[in-house]
PDB file of C-alpha atoms in Angstrom:
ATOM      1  CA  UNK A   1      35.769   5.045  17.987  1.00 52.00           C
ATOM      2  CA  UNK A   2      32.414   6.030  18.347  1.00 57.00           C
ATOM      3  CA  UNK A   3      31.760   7.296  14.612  1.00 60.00           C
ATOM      4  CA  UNK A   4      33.245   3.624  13.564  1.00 61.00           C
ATOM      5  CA  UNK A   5      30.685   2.094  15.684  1.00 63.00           C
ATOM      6  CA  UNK A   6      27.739   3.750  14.199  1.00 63.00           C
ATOM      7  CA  UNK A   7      29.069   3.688  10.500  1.00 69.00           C
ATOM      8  CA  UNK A   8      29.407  -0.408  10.300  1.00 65.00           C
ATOM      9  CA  UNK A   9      26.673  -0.385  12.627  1.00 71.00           C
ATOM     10  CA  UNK A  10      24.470  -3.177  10.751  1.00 78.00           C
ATOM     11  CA  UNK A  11      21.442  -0.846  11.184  1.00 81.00           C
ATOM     12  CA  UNK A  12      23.019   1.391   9.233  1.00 80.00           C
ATOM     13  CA  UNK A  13      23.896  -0.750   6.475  1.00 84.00           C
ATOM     14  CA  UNK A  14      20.379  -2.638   6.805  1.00 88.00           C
ATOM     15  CA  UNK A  15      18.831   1.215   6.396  1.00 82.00           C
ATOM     16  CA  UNK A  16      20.817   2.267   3.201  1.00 83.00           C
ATOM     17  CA  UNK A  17      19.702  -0.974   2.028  1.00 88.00           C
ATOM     18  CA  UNK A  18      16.113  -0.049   2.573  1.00 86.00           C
ATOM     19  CA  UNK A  19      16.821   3.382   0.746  1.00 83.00           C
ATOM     20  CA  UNK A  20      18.681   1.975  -2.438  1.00 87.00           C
ATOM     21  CA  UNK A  21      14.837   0.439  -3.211  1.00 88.00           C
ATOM     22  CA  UNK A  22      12.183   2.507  -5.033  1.00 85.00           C
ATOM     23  CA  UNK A  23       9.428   0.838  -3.055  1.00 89.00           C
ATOM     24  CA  UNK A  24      11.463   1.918   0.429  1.00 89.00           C
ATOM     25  CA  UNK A  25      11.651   5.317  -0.399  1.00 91.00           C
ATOM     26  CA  UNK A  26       8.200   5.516  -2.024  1.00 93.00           C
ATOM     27  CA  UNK A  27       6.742   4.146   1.775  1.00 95.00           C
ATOM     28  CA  UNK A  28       8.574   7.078   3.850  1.00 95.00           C
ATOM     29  CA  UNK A  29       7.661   9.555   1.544  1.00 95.00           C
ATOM     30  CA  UNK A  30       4.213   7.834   1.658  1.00 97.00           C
ATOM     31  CA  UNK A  31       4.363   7.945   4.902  1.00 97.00           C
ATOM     32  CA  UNK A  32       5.012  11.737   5.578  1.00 97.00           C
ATOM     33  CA  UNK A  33       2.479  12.698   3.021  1.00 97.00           C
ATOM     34  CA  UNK A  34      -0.680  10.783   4.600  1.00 97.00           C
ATOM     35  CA  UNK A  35       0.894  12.036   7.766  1.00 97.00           C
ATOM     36  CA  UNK A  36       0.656  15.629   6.500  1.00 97.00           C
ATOM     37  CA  UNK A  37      -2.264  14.998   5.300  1.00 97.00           C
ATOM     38  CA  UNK A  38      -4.104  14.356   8.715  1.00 97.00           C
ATOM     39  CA  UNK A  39      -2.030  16.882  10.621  1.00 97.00           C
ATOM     40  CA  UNK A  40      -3.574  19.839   8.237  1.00 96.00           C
ATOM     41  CA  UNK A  41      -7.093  18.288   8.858  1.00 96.00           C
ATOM     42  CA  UNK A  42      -6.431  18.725  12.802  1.00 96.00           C
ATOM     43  CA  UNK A  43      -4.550  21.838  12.458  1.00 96.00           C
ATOM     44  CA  UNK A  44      -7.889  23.117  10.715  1.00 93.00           C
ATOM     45  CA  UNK A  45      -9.930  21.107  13.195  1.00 93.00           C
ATOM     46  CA  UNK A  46      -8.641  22.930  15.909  1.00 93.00           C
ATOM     47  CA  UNK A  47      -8.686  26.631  15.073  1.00 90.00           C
ATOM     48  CA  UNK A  48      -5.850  26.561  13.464  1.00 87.00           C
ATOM     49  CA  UNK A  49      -3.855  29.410  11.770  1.00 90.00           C
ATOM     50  CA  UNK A  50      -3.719  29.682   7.701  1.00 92.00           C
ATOM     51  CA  UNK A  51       0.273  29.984   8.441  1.00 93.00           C
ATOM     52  CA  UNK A  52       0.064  26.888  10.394  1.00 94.00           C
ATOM     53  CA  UNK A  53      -1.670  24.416   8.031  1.00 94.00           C
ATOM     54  CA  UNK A  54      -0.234  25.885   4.764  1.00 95.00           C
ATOM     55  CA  UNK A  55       3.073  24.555   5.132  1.00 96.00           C
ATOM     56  CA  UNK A  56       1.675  20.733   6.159  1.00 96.00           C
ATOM     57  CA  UNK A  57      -0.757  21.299   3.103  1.00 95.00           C
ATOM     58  CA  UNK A  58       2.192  22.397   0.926  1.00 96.00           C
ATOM     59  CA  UNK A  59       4.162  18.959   2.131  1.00 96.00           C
ATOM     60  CA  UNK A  60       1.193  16.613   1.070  1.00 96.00           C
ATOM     61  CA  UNK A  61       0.624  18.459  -2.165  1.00 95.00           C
ATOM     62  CA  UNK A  62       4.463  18.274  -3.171  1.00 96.00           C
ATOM     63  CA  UNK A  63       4.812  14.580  -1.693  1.00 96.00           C
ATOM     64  CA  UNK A  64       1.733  13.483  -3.795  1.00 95.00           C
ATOM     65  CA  UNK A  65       3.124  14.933  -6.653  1.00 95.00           C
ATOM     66  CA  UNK A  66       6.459  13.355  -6.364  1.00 94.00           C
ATOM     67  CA  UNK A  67       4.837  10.142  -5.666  1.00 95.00           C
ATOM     68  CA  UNK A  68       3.064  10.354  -8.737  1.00 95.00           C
ATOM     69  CA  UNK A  69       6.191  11.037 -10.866  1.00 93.00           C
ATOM     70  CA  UNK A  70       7.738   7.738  -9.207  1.00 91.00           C
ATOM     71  CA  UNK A  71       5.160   5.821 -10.261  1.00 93.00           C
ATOM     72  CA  UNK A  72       5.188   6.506 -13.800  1.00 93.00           C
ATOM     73  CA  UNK A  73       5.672   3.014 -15.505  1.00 92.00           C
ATOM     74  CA  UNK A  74       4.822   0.893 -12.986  1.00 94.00           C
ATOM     75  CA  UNK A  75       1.861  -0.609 -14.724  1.00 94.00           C
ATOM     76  CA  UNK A  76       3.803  -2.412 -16.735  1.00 96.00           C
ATOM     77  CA  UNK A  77       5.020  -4.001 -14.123  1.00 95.00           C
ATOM     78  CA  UNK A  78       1.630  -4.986 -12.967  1.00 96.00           C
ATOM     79  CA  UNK A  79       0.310  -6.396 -16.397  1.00 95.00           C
ATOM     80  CA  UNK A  80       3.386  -8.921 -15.799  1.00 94.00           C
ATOM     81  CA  UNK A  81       2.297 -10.114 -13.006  1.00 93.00           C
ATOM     82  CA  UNK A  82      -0.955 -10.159 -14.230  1.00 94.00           C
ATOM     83  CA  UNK A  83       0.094 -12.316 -17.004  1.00 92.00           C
ATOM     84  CA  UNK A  84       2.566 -14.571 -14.735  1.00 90.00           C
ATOM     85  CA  UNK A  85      -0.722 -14.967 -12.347  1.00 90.00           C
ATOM     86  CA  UNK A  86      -2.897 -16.126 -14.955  1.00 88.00           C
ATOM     87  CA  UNK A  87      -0.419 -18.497 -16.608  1.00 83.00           C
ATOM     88  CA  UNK A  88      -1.349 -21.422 -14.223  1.00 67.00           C
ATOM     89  CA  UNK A  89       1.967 -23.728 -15.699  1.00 62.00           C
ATOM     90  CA  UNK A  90       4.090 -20.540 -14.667  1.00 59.00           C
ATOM     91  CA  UNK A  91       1.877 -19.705 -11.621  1.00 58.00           C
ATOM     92  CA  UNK A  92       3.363 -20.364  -8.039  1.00 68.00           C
ATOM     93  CA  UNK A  93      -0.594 -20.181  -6.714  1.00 71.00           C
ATOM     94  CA  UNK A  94      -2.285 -23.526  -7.417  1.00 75.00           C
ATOM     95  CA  UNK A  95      -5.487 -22.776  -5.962  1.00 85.00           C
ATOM     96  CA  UNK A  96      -7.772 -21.034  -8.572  1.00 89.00           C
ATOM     97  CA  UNK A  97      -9.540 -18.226  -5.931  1.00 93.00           C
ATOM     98  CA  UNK A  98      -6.112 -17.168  -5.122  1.00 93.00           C
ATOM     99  CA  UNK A  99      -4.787 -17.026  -8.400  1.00 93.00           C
ATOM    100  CA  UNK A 100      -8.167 -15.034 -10.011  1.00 94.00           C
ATOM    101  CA  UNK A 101      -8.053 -12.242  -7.318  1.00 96.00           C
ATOM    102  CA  UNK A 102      -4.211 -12.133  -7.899  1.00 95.00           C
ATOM    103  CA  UNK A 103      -4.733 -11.403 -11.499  1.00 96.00           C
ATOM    104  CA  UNK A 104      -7.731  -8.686 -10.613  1.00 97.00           C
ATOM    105  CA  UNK A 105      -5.344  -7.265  -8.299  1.00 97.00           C
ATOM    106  CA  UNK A 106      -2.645  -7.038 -11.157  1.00 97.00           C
ATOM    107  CA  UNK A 107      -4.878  -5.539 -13.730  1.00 97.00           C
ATOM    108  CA  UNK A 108      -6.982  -3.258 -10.927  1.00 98.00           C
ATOM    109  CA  UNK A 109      -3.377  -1.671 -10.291  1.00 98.00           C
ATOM    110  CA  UNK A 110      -2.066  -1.279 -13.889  1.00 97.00           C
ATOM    111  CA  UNK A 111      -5.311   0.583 -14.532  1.00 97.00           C
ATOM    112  CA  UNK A 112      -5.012   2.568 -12.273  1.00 98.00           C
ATOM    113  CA  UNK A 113      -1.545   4.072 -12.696  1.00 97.00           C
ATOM    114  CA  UNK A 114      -1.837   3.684 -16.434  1.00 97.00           C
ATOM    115  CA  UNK A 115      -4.909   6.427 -15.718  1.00 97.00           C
ATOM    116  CA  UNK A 116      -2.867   8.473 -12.910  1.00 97.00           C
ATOM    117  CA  UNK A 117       0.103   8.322 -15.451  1.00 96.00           C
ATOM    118  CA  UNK A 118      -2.149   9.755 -17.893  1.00 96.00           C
ATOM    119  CA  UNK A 119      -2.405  12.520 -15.627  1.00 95.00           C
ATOM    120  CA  UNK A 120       1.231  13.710 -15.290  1.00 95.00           C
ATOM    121  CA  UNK A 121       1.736  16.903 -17.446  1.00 94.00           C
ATOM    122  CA  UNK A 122      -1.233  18.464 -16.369  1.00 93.00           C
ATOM    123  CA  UNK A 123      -0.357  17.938 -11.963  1.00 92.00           C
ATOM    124  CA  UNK A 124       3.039  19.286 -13.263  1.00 90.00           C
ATOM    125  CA  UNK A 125       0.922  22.553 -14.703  1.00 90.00           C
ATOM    126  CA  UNK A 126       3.467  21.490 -18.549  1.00 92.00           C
ATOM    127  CA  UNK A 127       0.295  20.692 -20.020  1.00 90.00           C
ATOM    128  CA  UNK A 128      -3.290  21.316 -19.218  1.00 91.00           C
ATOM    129  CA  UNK A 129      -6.274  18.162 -20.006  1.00 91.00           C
ATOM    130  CA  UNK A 130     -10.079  19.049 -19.819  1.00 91.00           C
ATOM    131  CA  UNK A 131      -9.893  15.320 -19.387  1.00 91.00           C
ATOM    132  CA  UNK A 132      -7.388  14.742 -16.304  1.00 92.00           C
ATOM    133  CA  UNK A 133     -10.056  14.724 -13.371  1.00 94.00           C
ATOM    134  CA  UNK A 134     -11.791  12.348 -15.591  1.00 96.00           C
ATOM    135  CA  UNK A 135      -8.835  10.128 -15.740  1.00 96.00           C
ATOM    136  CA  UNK A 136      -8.105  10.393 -12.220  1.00 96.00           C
ATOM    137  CA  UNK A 137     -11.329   9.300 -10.989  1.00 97.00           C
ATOM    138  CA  UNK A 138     -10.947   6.203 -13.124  1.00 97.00           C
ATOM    139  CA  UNK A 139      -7.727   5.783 -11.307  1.00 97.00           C
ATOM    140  CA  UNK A 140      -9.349   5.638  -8.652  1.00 97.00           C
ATOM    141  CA  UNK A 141     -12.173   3.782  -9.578  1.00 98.00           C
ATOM    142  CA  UNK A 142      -9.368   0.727 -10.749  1.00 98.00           C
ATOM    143  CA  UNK A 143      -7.295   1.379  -7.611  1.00 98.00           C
ATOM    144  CA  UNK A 144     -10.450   0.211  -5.304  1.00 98.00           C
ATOM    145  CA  UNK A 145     -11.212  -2.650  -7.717  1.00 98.00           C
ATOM    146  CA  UNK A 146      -7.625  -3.954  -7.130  1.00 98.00           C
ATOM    147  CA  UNK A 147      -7.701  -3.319  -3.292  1.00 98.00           C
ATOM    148  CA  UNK A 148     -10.888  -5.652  -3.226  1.00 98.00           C
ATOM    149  CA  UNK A 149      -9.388  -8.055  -5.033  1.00 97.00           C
ATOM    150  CA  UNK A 150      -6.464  -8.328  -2.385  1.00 97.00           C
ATOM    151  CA  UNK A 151      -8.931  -8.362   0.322  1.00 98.00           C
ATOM    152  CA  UNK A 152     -11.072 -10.992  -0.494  1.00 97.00           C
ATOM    153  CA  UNK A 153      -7.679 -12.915  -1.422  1.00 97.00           C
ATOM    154  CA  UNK A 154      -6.607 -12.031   2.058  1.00 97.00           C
ATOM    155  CA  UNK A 155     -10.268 -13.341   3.684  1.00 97.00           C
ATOM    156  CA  UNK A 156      -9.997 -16.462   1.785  1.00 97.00           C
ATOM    157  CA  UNK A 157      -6.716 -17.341   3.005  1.00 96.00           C
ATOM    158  CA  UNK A 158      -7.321 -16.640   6.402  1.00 96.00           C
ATOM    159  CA  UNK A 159     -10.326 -19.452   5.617  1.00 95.00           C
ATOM    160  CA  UNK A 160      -8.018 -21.821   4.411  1.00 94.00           C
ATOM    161  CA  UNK A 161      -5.541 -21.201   6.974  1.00 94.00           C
ATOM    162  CA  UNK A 162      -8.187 -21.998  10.045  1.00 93.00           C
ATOM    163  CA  UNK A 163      -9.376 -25.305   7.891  1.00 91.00           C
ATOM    164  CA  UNK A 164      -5.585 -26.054   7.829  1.00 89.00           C
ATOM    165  CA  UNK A 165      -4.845 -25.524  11.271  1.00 87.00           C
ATOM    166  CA  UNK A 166      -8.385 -27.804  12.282  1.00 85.00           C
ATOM    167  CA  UNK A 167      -6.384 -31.265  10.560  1.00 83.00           C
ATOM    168  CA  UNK A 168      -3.002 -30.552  12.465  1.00 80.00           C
ATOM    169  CA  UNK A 169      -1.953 -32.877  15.111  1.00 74.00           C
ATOM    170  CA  UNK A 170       0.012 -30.275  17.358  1.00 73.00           C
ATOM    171  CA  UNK A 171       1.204 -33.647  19.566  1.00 73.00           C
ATOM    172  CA  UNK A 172       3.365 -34.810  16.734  1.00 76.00           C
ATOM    173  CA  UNK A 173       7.164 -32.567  15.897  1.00 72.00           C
ATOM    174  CA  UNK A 174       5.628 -32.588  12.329  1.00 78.00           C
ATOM    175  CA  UNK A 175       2.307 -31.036  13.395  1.00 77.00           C
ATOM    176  CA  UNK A 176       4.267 -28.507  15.907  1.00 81.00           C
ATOM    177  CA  UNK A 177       6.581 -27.126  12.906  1.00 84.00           C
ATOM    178  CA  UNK A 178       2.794 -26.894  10.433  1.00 86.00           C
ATOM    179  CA  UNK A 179       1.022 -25.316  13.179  1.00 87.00           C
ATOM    180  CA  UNK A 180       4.052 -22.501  13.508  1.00 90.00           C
ATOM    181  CA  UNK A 181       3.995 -22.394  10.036  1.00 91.00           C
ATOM    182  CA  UNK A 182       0.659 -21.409   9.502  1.00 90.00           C
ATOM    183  CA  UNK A 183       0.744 -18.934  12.304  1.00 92.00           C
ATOM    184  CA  UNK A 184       3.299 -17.022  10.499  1.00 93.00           C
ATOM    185  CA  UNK A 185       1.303 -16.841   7.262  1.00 93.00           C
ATOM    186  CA  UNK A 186      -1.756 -15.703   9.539  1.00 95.00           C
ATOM    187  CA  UNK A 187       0.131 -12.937  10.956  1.00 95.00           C
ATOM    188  CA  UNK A 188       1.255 -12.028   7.421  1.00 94.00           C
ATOM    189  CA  UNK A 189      -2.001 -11.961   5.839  1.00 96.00           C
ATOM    190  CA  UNK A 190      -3.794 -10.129   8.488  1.00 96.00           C
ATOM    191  CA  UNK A 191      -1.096  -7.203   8.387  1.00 96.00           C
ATOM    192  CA  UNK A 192      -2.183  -7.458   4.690  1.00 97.00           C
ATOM    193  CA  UNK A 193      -5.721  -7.309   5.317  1.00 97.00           C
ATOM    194  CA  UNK A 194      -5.255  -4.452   7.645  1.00 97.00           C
ATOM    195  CA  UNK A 195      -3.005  -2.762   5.323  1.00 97.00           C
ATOM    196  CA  UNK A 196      -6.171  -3.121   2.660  1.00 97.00           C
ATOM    197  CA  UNK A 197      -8.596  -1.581   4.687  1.00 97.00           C
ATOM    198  CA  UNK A 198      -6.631   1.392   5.429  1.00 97.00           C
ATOM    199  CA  UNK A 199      -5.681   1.574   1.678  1.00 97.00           C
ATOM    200  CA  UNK A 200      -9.474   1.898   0.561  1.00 97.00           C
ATOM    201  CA  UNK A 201     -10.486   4.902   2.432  1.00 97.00           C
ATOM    202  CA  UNK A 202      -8.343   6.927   0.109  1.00 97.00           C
ATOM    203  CA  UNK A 203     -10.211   5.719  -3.493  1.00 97.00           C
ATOM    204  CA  UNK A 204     -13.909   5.258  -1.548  1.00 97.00           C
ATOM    205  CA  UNK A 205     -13.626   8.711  -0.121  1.00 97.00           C
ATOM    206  CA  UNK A 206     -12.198  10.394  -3.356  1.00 96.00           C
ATOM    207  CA  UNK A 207     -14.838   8.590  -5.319  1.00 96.00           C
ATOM    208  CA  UNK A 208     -17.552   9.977  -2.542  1.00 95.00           C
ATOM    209  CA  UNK A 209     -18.583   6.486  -1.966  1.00 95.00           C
ATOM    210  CA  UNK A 210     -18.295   6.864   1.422  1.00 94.00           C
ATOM    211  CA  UNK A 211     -17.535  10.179   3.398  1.00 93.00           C
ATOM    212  CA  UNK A 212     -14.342   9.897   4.620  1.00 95.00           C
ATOM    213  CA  UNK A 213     -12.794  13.446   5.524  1.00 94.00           C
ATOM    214  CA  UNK A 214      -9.256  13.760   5.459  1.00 95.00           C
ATOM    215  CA  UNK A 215      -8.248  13.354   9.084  1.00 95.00           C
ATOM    216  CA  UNK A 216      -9.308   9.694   8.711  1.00 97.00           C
ATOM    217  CA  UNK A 217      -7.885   9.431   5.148  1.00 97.00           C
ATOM    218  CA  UNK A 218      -4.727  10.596   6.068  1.00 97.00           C
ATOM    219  CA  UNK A 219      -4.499   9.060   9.755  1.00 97.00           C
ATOM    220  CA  UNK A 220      -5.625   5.567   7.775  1.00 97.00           C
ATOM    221  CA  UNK A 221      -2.872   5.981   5.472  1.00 97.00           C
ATOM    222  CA  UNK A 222      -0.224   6.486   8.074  1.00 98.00           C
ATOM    223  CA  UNK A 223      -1.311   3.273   9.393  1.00 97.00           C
ATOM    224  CA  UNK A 224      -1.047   1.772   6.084  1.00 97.00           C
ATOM    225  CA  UNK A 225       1.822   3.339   5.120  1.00 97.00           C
ATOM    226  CA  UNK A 226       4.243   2.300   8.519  1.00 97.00           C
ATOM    227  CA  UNK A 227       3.161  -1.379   7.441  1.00 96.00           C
ATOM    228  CA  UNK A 228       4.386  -0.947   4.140  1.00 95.00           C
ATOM    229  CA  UNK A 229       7.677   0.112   5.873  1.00 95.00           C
ATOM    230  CA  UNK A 230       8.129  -2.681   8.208  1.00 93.00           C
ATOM    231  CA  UNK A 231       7.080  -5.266   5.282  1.00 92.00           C
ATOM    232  CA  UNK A 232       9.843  -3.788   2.825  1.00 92.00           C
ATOM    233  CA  UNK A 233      12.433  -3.045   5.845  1.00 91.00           C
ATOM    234  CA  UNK A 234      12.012  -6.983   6.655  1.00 89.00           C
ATOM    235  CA  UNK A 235      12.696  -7.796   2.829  1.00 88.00           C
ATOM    236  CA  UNK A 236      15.810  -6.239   3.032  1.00 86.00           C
ATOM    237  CA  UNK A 237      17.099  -7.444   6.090  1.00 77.00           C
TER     238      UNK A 237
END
């Protein structure tokens, strides 16, 4: 039958796979919020009607506060891996560059949602804070710092990657097999570094360190946000 057919389907069971994890769902919802985020800026951009924007407004403002509610106690997370990437007898990383920025990374991210945790009751309107915009700017502020770190780890790799690729013999089965090898990581880490640059327009533009308006905000973080998709929907494959 033709229900049977799309019920075992294996996309289907390779999608509800995708959903069961925090960090899928976080990503589409992600996605739809920097989404209606840009599509309010061009709805405004173009004349468009209070009736028409307020509902793709509403979506982003409701998304972002959802989002912010998942991400309550995630920094704990992050100071682990923090402390895993500066243990260098634990450490998978060997080289030191790649195992410093991994550990700014850690702590740039823990500080942030530790401050946009901080932050909680008074989004929700259960608590008010003279002090929340405060905190949220130092969210942001930690947020960038941690982005950095992952791009210079990503520009640094790409380095190493192009000094590896220089001693491979690509005549030899050996040298075939390194030289896919390191193509792969390539294409990984510049997704990454892509990813990255998106990523910062939202903390340099909410800082007003550079003038991003929303359109480009939001259309950046679509961008970054259907990469974060395809990464996590290939992790559960």
């Amino acid at each position: 039958m033709v229900a049977d057919a799309v019920i075992y389907h294996p996309t289907v069971s390779h999608y509800l796979k995708f959903v069961a994890t925090t960090t899928g769902r976080d990503k589409l919802l992600r996605t739809v919020q920097y989404f209606a985020r840009f599509y309010a800026w061009y709805l405004l951009r173009t004349n468009g009607t209070r009736s028409e924007v307020a509902p793709w407004d509403a979506l982003k403002k409701q998304l972002g506060l959802a989002r912010k509610l998942l991400r309550v106690g995630k920094n704990v997370e992050h100071l682990k891996a923090a402390a895993i990437a500066a243990d260098a007898s634990s450490s998978k990383v060997a080289d030191p560059v790649l195992r410093y920025t991994a550990v700014g990374r850690q702590l740039g991210y823990a500080a942030y949602l530790t401050f946009d945790a901080a932050t909680v009751l008074d989004s929700l309107g259960v608590r008010k804070w003279e002090g929340a915009k405060r905190a949220q700017r130092e969210a942001y502020r930690f947020w960038a710092v941690g982005i950095l770190c992952s791009l210079v780890a990503q520009t640094y790799t790409l380095y190493r990657l192009r000094e590896r690729e220089a001693k491979v013999d690509k005549k030899e089965g050996e040298g075939v097999v390194e030289s896919k090898r390191i193509a792969l990581e390539r294409a990984a880490s510049q997704l990454q570094l892509v990813s990255d640059l998106c990523d910062l327009t939202a903390p340099t533009a909410a800082l007003g360190w550079i003038g991003f308006d929303d359109g480009f905000v939001g259309l950046a973080g679509t961008v970054s946000s259907l990469i974060g998709v395809y990464s996590q929907w290939k992790k559960t494959a």
